[in-house]
Amino acid sequence: MTDPIRPKPGILDIALYEGGKAAVAGVANVIKLSSNENPFGPSDKAKEAFLRSVHQIHRYPSTDHASLRHAIGDVHGLDADRIICGVGSDEIIHLLCQAYAGVKDEVVFTEHGFLMYRISATAAGATPVEVAERERVTDVDAILRACNRRTKLVFVANPNNPTGTMISAAEVERLAEGLPSQAILVLDGAYAEFVDGYDGGAALVDRRSNVVMTRTFSKIYGLGGLRVGWGYGPRAIIDVLNRIRGPFNLSNTQQEVAEAAVRDQDFVTRCRSENAKMRHWLALALAELGVPSDTSMANFILARFASATEAEACDLFLQAQGLIVRRVSSYKLPHGLRITIGDESSCRRVAHAIGQFKGMK
Ligand SMILES: *Cc1c(COP(=O)(O)O)cnc(C)c1O
């Protein structure tokens, strides 16, 4: 007998999201380079705000996040009325799918794209549509060919994860311009801050009625554990998302810490330049060992091995030394290892260990 209590169609097809590993059995003092976290943690200003926030913890939080939205608006030169804040940018992705995509609708994303697009689309009852990339780079023409009357959302992370590659502003604009009229382009800017001078697509949002940008405090701000992200879009779309957002989705603590973090742009600038320096160093060191990677614009590199077997063996070798990187088979990159850019000593240790691994064969 089948159980008469059943979830809506599609929900049992969702594979649980697996975060980056944080421990290795039997190994103490691991270095976690598997979740694109900031090796320096959050700014001191954010930590101070966290401690201060304890005094307000008996109060319900602001439901409209006005103070945080205005801080984000001030720092980025954006209209605060068209910003929405969520429990990570994951929640913004989820709200977009819930509000705009349902049964018989299609949600488009790229081959090696972020797993949450598929999960949120499926949870909404919509059909996920995966589009091939060209040599690990988003292919605008392929995306446009995949769109049709049923396409409601197109997700593109730029820079992309786990490839680290990026397409130009002109290509993004061509994509937005070419979409069917009922479709929204969602530009996921989780790694935008790592690209010097890049606005994450904010100017394109301002010029168009079919583009939404998502951003996060989880990556350069070093606040992945706090869970705060935000979106910026046309007024009509932000209004729709707010109607289905839980009114108390963000605690006082989340709002206050994120506000302190966004106001500390000196910290962001230091992290960006340190990341760029060590990313360049690590990519070069690995290339000299015969492990190539595409030029990354984010805070990780996708190291490519000769085969899935070699990538797996290297992963196990690194783990035995307490170095945790990310297998990316679930992103259809079985011969790759995604390595978050750590501090200088972590980068040196990873390069040294991969050198030992390569030398053993
Ligand atoms: C890390 C990441 C996010 C951020 O998720 P949060 O929910 O904000 O922590 C979003 N998109 C991509 C592509 C990411 O890699």
Coordinates of C-alpha atoms and ligand atoms in Angstrom, one line a residue:
M1 CA 0.0 0.0 0.0
T2 CA 1.3 3.4 -0.8
D3 CA 1.3 5.9 2.0
P4 CA -1.7 8.2 1.4
I5 CA 0.2 11.1 3.0
R6 CA 2.5 12.3 0.2
P7 CA 4.3 15.6 -0.6
K8 CA 3.6 17.5 -3.8
P9 CA 5.0 16.0 -7.0
G10 CA 8.8 16.6 -7.5
I11 CA 9.7 17.1 -3.8
L12 CA 10.9 13.6 -3.3
D13 CA 13.1 14.0 -6.4
I14 CA 15.2 16.7 -4.6
A15 CA 18.6 15.4 -3.7
L16 CA 19.7 16.9 -0.3
Y17 CA 22.3 19.6 -0.7
E18 CA 25.6 18.6 0.8
G19 CA 27.8 21.4 2.2
G20 CA 31.6 21.2 2.1
K21 CA 33.1 18.8 4.5
A22 CA 34.5 20.3 7.7
A23 CA 36.2 17.3 9.4
V24 CA 38.3 14.3 8.6
A25 CA 38.0 11.3 10.9
G26 CA 41.2 10.9 12.9
V27 CA 42.8 14.2 11.7
A28 CA 43.1 17.1 14.1
N29 CA 43.5 20.8 13.1
V30 CA 42.1 20.5 9.6
I31 CA 42.2 23.4 7.1
K32 CA 38.8 23.8 5.5
L33 CA 39.0 25.0 1.9
S34 CA 35.8 23.4 0.8
S35 CA 33.1 26.1 1.2
N36 CA 34.6 29.3 -0.2
E37 CA 34.7 30.9 3.2
N38 CA 36.8 33.9 4.0
P39 CA 40.0 32.7 5.7
F40 CA 40.2 35.9 7.7
G41 CA 36.6 35.5 9.1
P42 CA 34.4 38.6 9.4
S43 CA 35.5 42.2 10.0
D44 CA 36.0 43.2 13.7
K45 CA 33.2 45.7 13.3
A46 CA 30.8 42.8 12.4
K47 CA 32.0 40.9 15.5
E48 CA 31.4 43.9 17.7
A49 CA 27.9 44.3 16.3
F50 CA 27.3 40.7 17.0
L51 CA 28.1 41.1 20.7
R52 CA 26.1 44.3 21.0
S53 CA 23.1 42.7 19.5
V54 CA 22.7 40.4 22.5
H55 CA 21.0 43.2 24.4
Q56 CA 18.1 43.3 21.9
I57 CA 17.5 39.6 21.7
H58 CA 14.1 39.7 23.5
R59 CA 12.8 42.1 20.9
Y60 CA 11.2 41.0 17.7
P61 CA 13.3 42.2 14.7
S62 CA 12.4 44.8 12.1
T63 CA 10.3 43.2 9.5
D64 CA 11.3 45.6 6.7
H65 CA 15.1 45.6 7.3
A66 CA 15.1 49.3 6.6
S67 CA 18.3 50.1 8.4
L68 CA 20.2 47.3 6.7
R69 CA 18.7 48.1 3.3
H70 CA 19.7 51.7 3.6
A71 CA 23.2 50.8 4.6
I72 CA 23.5 48.5 1.5
G73 CA 21.9 51.2 -0.7
D74 CA 24.4 53.9 0.6
V75 CA 27.5 51.7 0.1
H76 CA 26.5 50.5 -3.4
G77 CA 24.7 53.6 -4.6
L78 CA 21.4 51.7 -5.0
D79 CA 17.7 52.5 -4.3
A80 CA 17.0 50.9 -0.9
D81 CA 13.3 50.5 -1.8
R82 CA 14.3 47.9 -4.4
I83 CA 16.5 45.8 -2.1
I84 CA 15.2 42.7 -0.3
C85 CA 17.1 40.9 2.4
G86 CA 17.0 37.2 3.0
V87 CA 18.4 34.2 4.9
G88 CA 21.4 34.0 2.7
S89 CA 21.0 34.6 -1.0
D90 CA 19.6 31.1 -1.0
E91 CA 16.4 32.5 0.3
I92 CA 16.2 35.1 -2.4
I93 CA 16.7 32.3 -5.0
H94 CA 14.0 30.3 -3.3
L95 CA 11.5 33.2 -3.1
L96 CA 12.0 33.9 -6.9
C97 CA 11.2 30.3 -7.7
Q98 CA 8.2 30.2 -5.4
A99 CA 6.8 33.4 -6.8
Y100 CA 7.5 33.0 -10.5
A101 CA 7.8 29.3 -11.4
G102 CA 5.3 26.6 -10.9
V103 CA 4.0 23.4 -12.6
K104 CA 4.7 23.4 -16.3
D105 CA 7.1 26.4 -16.0
E106 CA 10.8 26.0 -16.8
V107 CA 13.8 27.3 -14.8
V108 CA 17.0 27.5 -16.8
F109 CA 20.6 27.3 -15.4
T110 CA 23.9 26.2 -16.6
E111 CA 25.6 22.8 -16.6
H112 CA 28.0 23.4 -13.8
G113 CA 25.8 25.9 -12.1
F114 CA 25.0 26.2 -8.4
L115 CA 22.9 23.3 -7.1
M116 CA 20.4 25.5 -5.3
Y117 CA 18.8 26.6 -8.6
R118 CA 17.7 23.0 -9.3
I119 CA 16.6 22.4 -5.8
S120 CA 14.5 25.6 -5.5
A121 CA 13.0 25.2 -9.0
T122 CA 12.0 21.6 -8.2
A123 CA 10.6 22.6 -4.8
A124 CA 8.3 25.1 -6.6
G125 CA 7.0 22.4 -8.9
A126 CA 8.8 23.8 -12.0
T127 CA 10.9 21.9 -14.5
P128 CA 14.7 22.5 -14.2
V129 CA 16.4 22.9 -17.5
E130 CA 20.2 22.5 -17.6
V131 CA 22.2 24.2 -20.4
A132 CA 25.6 23.2 -21.6
E133 CA 28.6 25.5 -20.9
R134 CA 31.4 26.1 -23.4
E135 CA 34.6 24.9 -21.9
R136 CA 33.3 25.7 -18.4
V137 CA 32.1 29.2 -19.4
T138 CA 28.5 30.3 -19.5
D139 CA 27.2 30.1 -23.1
V140 CA 24.7 32.9 -23.8
D141 CA 23.7 31.5 -27.1
A142 CA 23.0 28.0 -25.7
I143 CA 20.9 29.6 -22.9
L144 CA 18.9 31.7 -25.4
R145 CA 18.3 28.5 -27.5
A146 CA 16.9 26.7 -24.4
C147 CA 14.4 29.4 -23.6
N148 CA 10.8 29.2 -24.7
R149 CA 7.2 30.3 -23.8
R150 CA 7.5 28.3 -20.5
T151 CA 10.8 29.8 -19.3
K152 CA 10.2 31.9 -16.2
L153 CA 13.6 32.2 -14.6
V154 CA 17.2 32.0 -15.9
F155 CA 19.9 31.8 -13.2
V156 CA 23.5 32.8 -14.1
A157 CA 26.2 33.1 -11.4
N158 CA 28.8 35.6 -12.6
P159 CA 31.6 34.8 -11.6
N160 CA 30.3 31.2 -11.7
N161 CA 30.8 28.6 -9.0
P162 CA 32.5 26.1 -9.2
T163 CA 34.3 27.1 -12.4
G164 CA 35.4 30.6 -11.3
T165 CA 34.9 31.9 -14.8
M166 CA 33.0 35.1 -15.8
I167 CA 31.3 36.5 -18.8
S168 CA 31.4 40.1 -19.8
A169 CA 28.8 42.8 -19.0
A170 CA 28.1 43.0 -22.8
E171 CA 27.3 39.2 -22.9
V172 CA 25.1 39.5 -19.8
E173 CA 23.2 42.4 -21.4
R174 CA 22.8 40.4 -24.6
L175 CA 21.3 37.6 -22.6
A176 CA 18.9 39.9 -20.8
E177 CA 17.9 41.5 -24.1
G178 CA 17.3 38.1 -25.8
L179 CA 15.1 36.5 -23.2
P180 CA 11.4 35.8 -23.9
S181 CA 9.3 38.6 -22.4
Q182 CA 7.9 36.6 -19.5
A183 CA 11.3 35.5 -18.2
I184 CA 13.5 37.0 -15.5
L185 CA 17.3 36.9 -15.6
V186 CA 18.7 36.3 -12.1
L187 CA 22.4 37.4 -11.8
D188 CA 23.9 35.6 -8.9
G189 CA 26.6 37.9 -7.6
A190 CA 27.8 35.7 -4.7
Y191 CA 31.4 36.4 -5.8
A192 CA 31.0 39.9 -7.3
E193 CA 33.1 41.6 -4.5
F194 CA 36.1 39.6 -5.5
V195 CA 36.1 41.3 -8.9
D196 CA 37.7 44.8 -8.6
G197 CA 35.3 47.5 -9.9
Y198 CA 32.5 45.1 -10.8
D199 CA 28.9 46.1 -9.7
G200 CA 27.5 42.6 -9.9
G201 CA 25.1 43.7 -12.6
A202 CA 23.4 46.5 -10.5
A203 CA 23.6 49.0 -13.4
L204 CA 21.9 46.5 -15.7
V205 CA 19.1 46.0 -13.1
D206 CA 18.6 49.8 -13.2
R207 CA 18.3 49.8 -17.0
R208 CA 15.9 46.9 -17.4
S209 CA 12.7 45.5 -16.1
N210 CA 13.7 41.8 -16.3
V211 CA 16.9 41.5 -14.3
V212 CA 17.4 40.7 -10.6
M213 CA 20.8 40.6 -8.9
T214 CA 21.4 38.5 -5.8
R215 CA 24.3 39.1 -3.3
T216 CA 25.5 37.5 -0.1
F217 CA 27.3 38.2 3.1
S218 CA 28.6 34.6 3.1
K219 CA 31.7 34.9 1.0
I220 CA 33.9 38.0 1.1
Y221 CA 32.2 39.3 4.2
G222 CA 33.1 36.1 6.0
L223 CA 29.6 35.6 7.5
G224 CA 28.5 32.3 6.0
G225 CA 27.3 31.1 9.4
L226 CA 25.2 34.2 10.0
R227 CA 23.0 33.6 6.9
V228 CA 22.3 37.0 5.3
G229 CA 21.9 37.7 1.6
W230 CA 20.0 40.3 -0.5
G231 CA 18.5 40.9 -3.8
Y232 CA 18.1 44.1 -6.0
G233 CA 15.6 44.3 -8.7
P234 CA 12.7 46.1 -10.4
R235 CA 10.2 47.5 -7.9
A236 CA 7.4 45.2 -9.1
I237 CA 9.5 42.1 -8.6
I238 CA 10.8 43.1 -5.1
D239 CA 7.2 43.8 -4.1
V240 CA 6.1 40.3 -5.2
L241 CA 9.0 38.7 -3.2
N242 CA 8.2 40.6 -0.1
R243 CA 4.6 39.3 -0.1
I244 CA 5.8 35.7 0.4
R245 CA 8.8 36.5 2.5
G246 CA 8.4 35.6 6.2
P247 CA 8.1 38.9 8.0
F248 CA 10.7 37.9 10.7
N249 CA 13.1 36.0 8.4
L250 CA 16.1 37.9 9.7
S251 CA 16.9 38.3 13.4
N252 CA 18.1 41.6 15.0
T253 CA 21.5 40.0 15.2
Q254 CA 21.6 39.1 11.5
Q255 CA 20.5 42.6 10.5
E256 CA 22.9 44.5 12.8
V257 CA 25.9 42.4 12.0
A258 CA 25.3 42.6 8.2
E259 CA 24.9 46.3 8.5
A260 CA 28.2 46.7 10.3
A261 CA 29.9 44.4 7.8
V262 CA 28.7 46.3 4.7
R263 CA 29.8 49.6 6.2
D264 CA 33.3 48.3 6.6
Q265 CA 34.4 48.4 3.0
D266 CA 38.1 48.8 4.0
F267 CA 37.9 45.2 5.2
V268 CA 36.4 44.1 1.9
T269 CA 39.1 45.9 -0.1
R270 CA 41.9 44.2 1.9
C271 CA 40.2 40.8 1.5
R272 CA 39.8 41.3 -2.2
S273 CA 43.4 42.2 -2.8
E274 CA 44.8 39.4 -0.5
N275 CA 42.5 36.9 -2.3
A276 CA 43.7 38.0 -5.8
K277 CA 47.3 37.8 -4.7
M278 CA 47.1 34.2 -3.3
R279 CA 44.8 33.0 -6.1
H280 CA 47.3 34.1 -8.7
W281 CA 50.1 32.4 -6.6
L282 CA 48.2 29.1 -6.2
A283 CA 47.0 28.8 -9.8
L284 CA 50.6 29.3 -10.9
A285 CA 52.0 26.8 -8.4
L286 CA 49.5 24.2 -9.4
A287 CA 50.1 24.8 -13.1
E288 CA 53.8 24.2 -12.6
L289 CA 52.8 20.8 -11.1
G290 CA 50.8 19.9 -14.2
V291 CA 47.4 20.8 -12.6
P292 CA 45.8 23.5 -14.8
S293 CA 42.8 25.7 -13.9
D294 CA 40.8 28.3 -15.7
T295 CA 41.5 31.9 -14.8
S296 CA 39.3 32.4 -11.7
M297 CA 37.6 35.7 -10.8
A298 CA 36.4 34.3 -7.4
N299 CA 37.9 33.1 -4.1
F300 CA 38.6 29.6 -5.3
I301 CA 40.2 27.8 -8.2
L302 CA 38.9 24.7 -10.0
A303 CA 42.0 22.5 -10.3
R304 CA 41.7 20.0 -13.2
F305 CA 43.2 16.6 -12.9
A306 CA 43.8 14.0 -15.7
S307 CA 40.9 11.9 -14.6
A308 CA 38.2 11.4 -12.0
T309 CA 40.3 8.7 -10.5
E310 CA 43.3 11.0 -10.1
A311 CA 41.1 13.8 -8.6
E312 CA 39.6 11.4 -6.1
A313 CA 43.1 10.0 -5.1
C314 CA 44.4 13.6 -4.7
D315 CA 41.4 14.5 -2.6
L316 CA 42.0 11.5 -0.3
F317 CA 45.7 12.4 -0.1
L318 CA 44.9 16.0 0.9
Q319 CA 42.4 14.8 3.5
A320 CA 45.0 12.6 5.1
Q321 CA 47.0 15.7 5.6
G322 CA 44.1 17.6 7.1
L323 CA 43.4 19.6 3.9
I324 CA 39.8 19.6 3.0
V325 CA 38.9 20.7 -0.6
R326 CA 35.7 20.2 -2.6
R327 CA 35.0 17.3 -4.9
V328 CA 32.7 18.6 -7.6
S329 CA 31.3 15.5 -9.2
S330 CA 27.8 16.6 -8.4
Y331 CA 28.6 19.7 -10.5
K332 CA 29.4 17.4 -13.4
L333 CA 33.1 18.0 -13.0
P334 CA 34.4 14.6 -11.7
H335 CA 38.0 15.3 -12.6
G336 CA 38.1 18.6 -10.7
L337 CA 38.8 19.7 -7.2
R338 CA 37.6 23.2 -6.1
I339 CA 40.0 24.7 -3.7
T340 CA 39.1 27.8 -1.7
I341 CA 41.8 30.4 -1.5
G342 CA 42.9 30.4 2.1
D343 CA 45.5 32.5 3.8
E344 CA 49.1 32.3 2.6
S345 CA 50.2 29.4 4.8
S346 CA 47.1 27.3 3.7
C347 CA 47.8 28.0 0.0
R348 CA 51.4 26.9 0.5
R349 CA 50.4 23.8 2.3
V350 CA 47.9 22.8 -0.5
A351 CA 50.4 23.4 -3.2
H352 CA 53.1 21.5 -1.3
A353 CA 50.8 18.5 -0.7
I354 CA 49.6 18.4 -4.4
G355 CA 53.3 18.5 -5.3
Q356 CA 53.9 15.5 -3.1
F357 CA 50.9 13.7 -4.6
K358 CA 52.1 14.3 -8.1
G359 CA 55.6 13.2 -7.2
M360 CA 54.4 9.9 -5.9
K361 CA 53.2 8.5 -9.2
Ligands
LIG1 C1 27.9 30.6 -1.9 C2 27.0 30.9 -3.0 C3 25.8 31.5 -2.8 C4 25.5 32.1 -1.4 O1 24.6 31.4 -0.7 P1 24.1 32.0 0.7 O2 22.8 31.4 0.9 O3 24.1 33.5 0.5 O4 25.1 31.6 1.7 C5 24.9 31.8 -3.8 N1 25.3 31.5 -5.1 C6 26.4 30.9 -5.4 C7 26.7 30.6 -6.8 C8 27.3 30.5 -4.3 O5 28.4 29.9 -4.6

